[in-house]
PDB file of C-alpha atoms in Angstrom:
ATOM      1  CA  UNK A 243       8.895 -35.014 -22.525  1.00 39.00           C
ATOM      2  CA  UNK A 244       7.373 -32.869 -19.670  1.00 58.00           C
ATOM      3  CA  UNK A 245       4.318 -30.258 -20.426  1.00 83.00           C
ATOM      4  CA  UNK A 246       4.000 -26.617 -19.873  1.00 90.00           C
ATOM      5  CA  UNK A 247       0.231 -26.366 -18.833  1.00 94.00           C
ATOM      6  CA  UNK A 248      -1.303 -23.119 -18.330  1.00 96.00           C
ATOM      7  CA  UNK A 249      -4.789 -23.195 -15.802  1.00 95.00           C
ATOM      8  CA  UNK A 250      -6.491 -21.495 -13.193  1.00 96.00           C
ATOM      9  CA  UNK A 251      -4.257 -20.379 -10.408  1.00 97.00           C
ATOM     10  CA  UNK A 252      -4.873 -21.702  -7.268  1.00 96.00           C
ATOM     11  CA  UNK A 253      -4.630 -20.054  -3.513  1.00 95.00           C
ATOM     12  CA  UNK A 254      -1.565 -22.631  -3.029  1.00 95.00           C
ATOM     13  CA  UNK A 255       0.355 -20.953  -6.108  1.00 97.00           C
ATOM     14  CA  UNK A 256       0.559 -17.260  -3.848  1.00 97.00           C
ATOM     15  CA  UNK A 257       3.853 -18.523  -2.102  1.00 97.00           C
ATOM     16  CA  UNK A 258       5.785 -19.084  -5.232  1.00 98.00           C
ATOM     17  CA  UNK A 259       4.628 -16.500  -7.273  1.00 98.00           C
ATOM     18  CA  UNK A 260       5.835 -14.071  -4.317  1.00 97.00           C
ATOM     19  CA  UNK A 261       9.019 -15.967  -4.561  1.00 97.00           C
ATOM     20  CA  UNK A 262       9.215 -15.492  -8.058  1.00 97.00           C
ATOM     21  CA  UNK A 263       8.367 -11.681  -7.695  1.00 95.00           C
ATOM     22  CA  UNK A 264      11.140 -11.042  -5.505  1.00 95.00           C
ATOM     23  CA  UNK A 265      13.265 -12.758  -8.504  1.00 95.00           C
ATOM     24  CA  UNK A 266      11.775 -10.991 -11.513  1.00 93.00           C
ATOM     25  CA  UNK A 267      11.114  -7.616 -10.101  1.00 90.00           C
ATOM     26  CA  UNK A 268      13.495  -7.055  -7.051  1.00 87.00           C
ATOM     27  CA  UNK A 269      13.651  -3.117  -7.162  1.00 85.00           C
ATOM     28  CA  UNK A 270      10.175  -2.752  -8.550  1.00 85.00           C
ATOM     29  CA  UNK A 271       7.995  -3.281  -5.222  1.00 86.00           C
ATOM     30  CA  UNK A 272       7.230  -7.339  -5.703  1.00 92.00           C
ATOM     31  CA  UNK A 273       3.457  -8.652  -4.846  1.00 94.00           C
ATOM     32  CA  UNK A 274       3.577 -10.481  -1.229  1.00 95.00           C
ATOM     33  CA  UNK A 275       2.214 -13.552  -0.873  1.00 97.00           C
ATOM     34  CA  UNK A 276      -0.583 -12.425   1.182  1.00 96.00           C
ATOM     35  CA  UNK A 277      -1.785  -9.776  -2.151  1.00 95.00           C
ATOM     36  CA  UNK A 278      -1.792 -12.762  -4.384  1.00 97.00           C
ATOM     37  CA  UNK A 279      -4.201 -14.637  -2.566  1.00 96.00           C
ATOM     38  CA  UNK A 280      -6.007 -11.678  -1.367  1.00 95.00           C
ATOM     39  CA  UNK A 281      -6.287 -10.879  -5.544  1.00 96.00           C
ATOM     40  CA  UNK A 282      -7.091 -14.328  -6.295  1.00 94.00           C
ATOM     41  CA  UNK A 283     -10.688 -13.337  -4.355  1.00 86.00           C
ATOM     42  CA  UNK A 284     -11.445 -10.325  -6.313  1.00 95.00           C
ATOM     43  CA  UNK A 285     -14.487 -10.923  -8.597  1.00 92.00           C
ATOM     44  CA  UNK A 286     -12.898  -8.413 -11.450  1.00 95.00           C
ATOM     45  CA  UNK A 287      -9.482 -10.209 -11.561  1.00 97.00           C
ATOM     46  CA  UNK A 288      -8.534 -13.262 -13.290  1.00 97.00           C
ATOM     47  CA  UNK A 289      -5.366 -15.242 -12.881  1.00 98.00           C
ATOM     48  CA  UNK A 290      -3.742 -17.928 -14.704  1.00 98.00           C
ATOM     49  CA  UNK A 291      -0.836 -20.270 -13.345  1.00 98.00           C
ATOM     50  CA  UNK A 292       1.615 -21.875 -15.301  1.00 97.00           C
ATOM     51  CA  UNK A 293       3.086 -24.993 -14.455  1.00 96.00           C
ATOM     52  CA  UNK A 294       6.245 -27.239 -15.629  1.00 91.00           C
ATOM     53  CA  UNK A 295       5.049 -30.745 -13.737  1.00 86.00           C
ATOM     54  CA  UNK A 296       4.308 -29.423  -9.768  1.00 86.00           C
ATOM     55  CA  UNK A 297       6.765 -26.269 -10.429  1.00 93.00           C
ATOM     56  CA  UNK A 298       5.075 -22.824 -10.817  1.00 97.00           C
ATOM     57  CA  UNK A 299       6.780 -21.804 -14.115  1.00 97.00           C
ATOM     58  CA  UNK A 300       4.877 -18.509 -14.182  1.00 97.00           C
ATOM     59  CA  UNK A 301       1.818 -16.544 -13.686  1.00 98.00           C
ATOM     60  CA  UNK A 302      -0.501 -13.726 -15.146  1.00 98.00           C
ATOM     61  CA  UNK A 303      -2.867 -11.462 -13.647  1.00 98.00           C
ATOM     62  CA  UNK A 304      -5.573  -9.831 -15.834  1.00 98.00           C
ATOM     63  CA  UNK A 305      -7.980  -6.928 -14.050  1.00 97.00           C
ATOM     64  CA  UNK A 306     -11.658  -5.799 -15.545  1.00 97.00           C
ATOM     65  CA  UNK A 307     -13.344  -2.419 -15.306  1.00 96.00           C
ATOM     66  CA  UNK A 308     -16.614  -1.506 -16.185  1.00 95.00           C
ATOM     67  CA  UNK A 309     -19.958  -3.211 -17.153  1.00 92.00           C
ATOM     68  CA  UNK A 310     -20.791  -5.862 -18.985  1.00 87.00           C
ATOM     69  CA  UNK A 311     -20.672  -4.825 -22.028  1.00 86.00           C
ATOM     70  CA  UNK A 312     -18.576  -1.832 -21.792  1.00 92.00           C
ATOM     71  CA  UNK A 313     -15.499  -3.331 -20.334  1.00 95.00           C
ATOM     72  CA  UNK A 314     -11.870  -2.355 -20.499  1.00 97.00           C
ATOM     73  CA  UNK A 315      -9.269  -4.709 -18.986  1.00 98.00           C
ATOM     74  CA  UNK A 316      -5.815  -3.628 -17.671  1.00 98.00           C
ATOM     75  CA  UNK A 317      -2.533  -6.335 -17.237  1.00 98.00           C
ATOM     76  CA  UNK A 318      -1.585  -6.308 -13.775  1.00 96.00           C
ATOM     77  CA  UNK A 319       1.164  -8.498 -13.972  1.00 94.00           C
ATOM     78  CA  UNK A 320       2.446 -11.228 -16.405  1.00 95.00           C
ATOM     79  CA  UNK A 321       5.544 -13.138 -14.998  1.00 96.00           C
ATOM     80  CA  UNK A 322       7.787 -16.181 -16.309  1.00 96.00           C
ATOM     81  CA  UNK A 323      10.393 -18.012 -14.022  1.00 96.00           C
ATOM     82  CA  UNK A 324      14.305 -17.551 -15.450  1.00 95.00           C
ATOM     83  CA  UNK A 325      14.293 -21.319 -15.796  1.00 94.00           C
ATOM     84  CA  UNK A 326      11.493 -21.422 -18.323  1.00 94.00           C
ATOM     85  CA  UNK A 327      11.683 -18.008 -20.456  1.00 93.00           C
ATOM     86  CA  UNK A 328      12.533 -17.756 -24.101  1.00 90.00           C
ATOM     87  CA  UNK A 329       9.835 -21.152 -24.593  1.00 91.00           C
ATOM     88  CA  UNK A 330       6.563 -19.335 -25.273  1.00 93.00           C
ATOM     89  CA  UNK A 331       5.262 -19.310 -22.104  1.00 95.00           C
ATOM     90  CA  UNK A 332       4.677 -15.355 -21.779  1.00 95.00           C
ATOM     91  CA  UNK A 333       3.309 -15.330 -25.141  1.00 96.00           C
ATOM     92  CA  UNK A 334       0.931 -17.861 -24.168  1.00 96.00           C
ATOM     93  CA  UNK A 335      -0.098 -16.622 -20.772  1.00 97.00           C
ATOM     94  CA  UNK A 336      -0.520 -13.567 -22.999  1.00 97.00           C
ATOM     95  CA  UNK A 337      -3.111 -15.267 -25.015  1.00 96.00           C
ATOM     96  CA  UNK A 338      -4.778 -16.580 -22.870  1.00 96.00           C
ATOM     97  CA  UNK A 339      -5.387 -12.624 -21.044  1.00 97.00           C
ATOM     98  CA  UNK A 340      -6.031 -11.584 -24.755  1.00 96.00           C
ATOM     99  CA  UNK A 341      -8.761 -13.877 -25.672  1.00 95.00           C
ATOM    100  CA  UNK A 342     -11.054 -13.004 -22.505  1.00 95.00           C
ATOM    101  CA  UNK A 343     -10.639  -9.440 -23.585  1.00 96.00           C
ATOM    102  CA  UNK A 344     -11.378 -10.237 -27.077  1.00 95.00           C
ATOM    103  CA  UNK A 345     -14.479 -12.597 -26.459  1.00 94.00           C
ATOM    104  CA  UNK A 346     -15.710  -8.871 -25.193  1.00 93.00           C
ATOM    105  CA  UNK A 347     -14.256  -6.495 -27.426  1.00 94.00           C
ATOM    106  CA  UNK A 348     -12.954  -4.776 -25.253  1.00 96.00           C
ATOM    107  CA  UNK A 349      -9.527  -2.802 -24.917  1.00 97.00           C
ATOM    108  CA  UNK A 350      -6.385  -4.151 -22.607  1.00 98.00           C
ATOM    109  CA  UNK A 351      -4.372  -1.565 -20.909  1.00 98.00           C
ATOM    110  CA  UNK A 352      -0.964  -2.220 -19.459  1.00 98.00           C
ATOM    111  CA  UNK A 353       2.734  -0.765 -18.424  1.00 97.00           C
ATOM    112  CA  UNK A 354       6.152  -1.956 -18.769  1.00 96.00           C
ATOM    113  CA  UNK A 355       9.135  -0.894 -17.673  1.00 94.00           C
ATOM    114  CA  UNK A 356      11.179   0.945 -20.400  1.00 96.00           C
ATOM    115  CA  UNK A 357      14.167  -0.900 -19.990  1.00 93.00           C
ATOM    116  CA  UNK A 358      11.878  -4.181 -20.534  1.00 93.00           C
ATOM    117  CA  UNK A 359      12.639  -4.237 -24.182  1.00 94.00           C
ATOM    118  CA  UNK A 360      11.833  -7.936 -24.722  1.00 91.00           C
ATOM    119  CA  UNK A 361       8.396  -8.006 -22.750  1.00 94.00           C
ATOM    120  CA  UNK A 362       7.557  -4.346 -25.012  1.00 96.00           C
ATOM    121  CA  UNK A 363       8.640  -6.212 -28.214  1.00 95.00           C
ATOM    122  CA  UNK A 364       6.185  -8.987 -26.757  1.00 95.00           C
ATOM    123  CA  UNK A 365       3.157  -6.742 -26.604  1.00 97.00           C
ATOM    124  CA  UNK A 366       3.789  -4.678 -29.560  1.00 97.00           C
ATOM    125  CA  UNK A 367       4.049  -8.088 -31.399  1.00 95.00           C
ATOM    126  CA  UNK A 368       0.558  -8.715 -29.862  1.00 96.00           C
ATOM    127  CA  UNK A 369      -1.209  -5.129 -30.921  1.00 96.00           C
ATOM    128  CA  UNK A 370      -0.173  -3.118 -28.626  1.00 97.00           C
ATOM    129  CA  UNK A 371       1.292   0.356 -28.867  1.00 97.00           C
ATOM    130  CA  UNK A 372       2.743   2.850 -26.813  1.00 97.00           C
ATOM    131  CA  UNK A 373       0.323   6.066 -25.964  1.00 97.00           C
ATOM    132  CA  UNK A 374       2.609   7.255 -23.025  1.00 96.00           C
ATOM    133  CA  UNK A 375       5.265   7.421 -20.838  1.00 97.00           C
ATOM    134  CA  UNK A 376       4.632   7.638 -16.863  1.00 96.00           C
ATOM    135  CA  UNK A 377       7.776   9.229 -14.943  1.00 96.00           C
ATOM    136  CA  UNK A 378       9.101   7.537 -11.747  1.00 92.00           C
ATOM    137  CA  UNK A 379       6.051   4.811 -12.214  1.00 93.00           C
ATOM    138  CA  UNK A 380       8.182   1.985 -10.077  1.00 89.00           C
ATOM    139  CA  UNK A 381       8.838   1.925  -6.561  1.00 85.00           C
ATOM    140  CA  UNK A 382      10.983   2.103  -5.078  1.00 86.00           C
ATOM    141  CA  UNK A 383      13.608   1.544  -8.235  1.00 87.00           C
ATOM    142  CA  UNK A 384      11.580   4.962  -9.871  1.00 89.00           C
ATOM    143  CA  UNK A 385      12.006   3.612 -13.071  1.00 92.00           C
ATOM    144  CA  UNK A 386      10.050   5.046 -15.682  1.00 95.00           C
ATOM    145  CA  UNK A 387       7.403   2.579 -17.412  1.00 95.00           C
ATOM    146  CA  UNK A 388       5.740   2.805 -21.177  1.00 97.00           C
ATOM    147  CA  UNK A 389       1.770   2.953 -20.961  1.00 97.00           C
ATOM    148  CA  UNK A 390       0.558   0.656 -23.485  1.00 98.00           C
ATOM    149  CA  UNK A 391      -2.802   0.037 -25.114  1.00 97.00           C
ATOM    150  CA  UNK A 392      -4.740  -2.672 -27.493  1.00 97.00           C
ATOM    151  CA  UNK A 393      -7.196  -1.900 -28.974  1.00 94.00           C
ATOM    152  CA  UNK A 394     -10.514  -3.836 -28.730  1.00 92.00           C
ATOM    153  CA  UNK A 395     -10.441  -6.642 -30.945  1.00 86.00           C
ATOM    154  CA  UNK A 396     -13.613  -7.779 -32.776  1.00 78.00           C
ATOM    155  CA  UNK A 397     -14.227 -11.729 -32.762  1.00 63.00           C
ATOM    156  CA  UNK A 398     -10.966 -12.762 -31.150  1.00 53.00           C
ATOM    157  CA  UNK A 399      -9.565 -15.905 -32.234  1.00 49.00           C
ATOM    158  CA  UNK A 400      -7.615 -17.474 -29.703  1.00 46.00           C
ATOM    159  CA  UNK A 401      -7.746 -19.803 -27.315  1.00 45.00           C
ATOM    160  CA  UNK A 402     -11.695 -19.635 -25.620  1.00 43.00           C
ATOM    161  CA  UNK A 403     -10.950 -17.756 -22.023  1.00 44.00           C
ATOM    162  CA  UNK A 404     -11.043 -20.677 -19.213  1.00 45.00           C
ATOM    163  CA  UNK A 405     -10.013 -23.447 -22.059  1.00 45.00           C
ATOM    164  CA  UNK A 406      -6.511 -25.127 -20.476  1.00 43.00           C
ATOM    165  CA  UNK A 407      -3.315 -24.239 -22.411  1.00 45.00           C
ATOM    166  CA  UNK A 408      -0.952 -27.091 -23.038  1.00 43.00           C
ATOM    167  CA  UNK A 409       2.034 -26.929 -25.230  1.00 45.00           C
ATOM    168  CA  UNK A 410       5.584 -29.375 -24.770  1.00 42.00           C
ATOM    169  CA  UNK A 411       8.356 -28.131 -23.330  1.00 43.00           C
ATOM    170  CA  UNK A 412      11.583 -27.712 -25.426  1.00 41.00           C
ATOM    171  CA  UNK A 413      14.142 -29.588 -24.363  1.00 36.00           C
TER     172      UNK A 413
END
């Protein structure tokens, strides 16, 4: 049975998470190759790669703002290939955004597309909520998209943020 492994993401990952963009968000203005490595560099940003064997299953992209100490976080972008959704693996890349926010206590902003019912049922399963709605928010599609917020969690009790993620794949 082959693994689902979640790490760091890597500059060699930017090509086929741009390929997977183009895939998952065709009329929503996809990330190039060049802005995922370019992001990658950022000292606020964290990414995570998620891999099935050599195959980049999916990715998530986690931003901080603030100071130490009085730091709010904001989901840039949480993506799973077709060929590996409905196994966990956004749930887990989730998790894995959640608990660096948590080991600060500090809030995690996002948006989603309101026609993205099953990645809004995701976060609201995770704490989030819905404080807004912003008009024409994706280009060039100008679909509208849900502003959602968690709240800070105190003592989080997931995974430890930069511990590797490994759960098997279903068959």
């Amino acid at each position: 049975m082959s693994t689902l492994a979640i790490d760091a993401f890597a500059p060699g990952d930017s090509a086929a998470a741009a390929a997977l963009e183009r895939v998952l968000f065709p009329r929503q203005d996809p990330w190039s190759e060049s802005q995922f490595r370019d992001t990658l560099g950022q000292e606020h940003v964290r990414m995570w790669a998620a891999r099935g064997g050599d195959r980049l299953a999916g990715y998530a992209v986690l931003g901080a703002f603030g100071p130490d100490g009085d730091r709010e976080f904001e989901v840039f972008n949480i993506a799973v290939d077709p060929d590996f959704q409905g196994r966990g693996l956004g749930r887990a890349l989730l998790a894995e955004m959640l608990a660096v926010a948590d080991a600060e206590s500090a809030p995690v902003l996002l948006e989603v597309a309101t026609g993205n019912i099953a990645a809004r049922t995701l976060y609201e399963s995770h704490g989030f909520s819905v404080v807004g709605l912003r008009r024409n928010y994706y280009r060039p599609s100008g679909e509208d998209a849900y502003a959602m917020v968690r709240s800070a969690v105190i003592g989080g009790s997931g995974p430890q943020p930069g511990e590797p993620a490994a759960f098997p794949e279903e068959a």
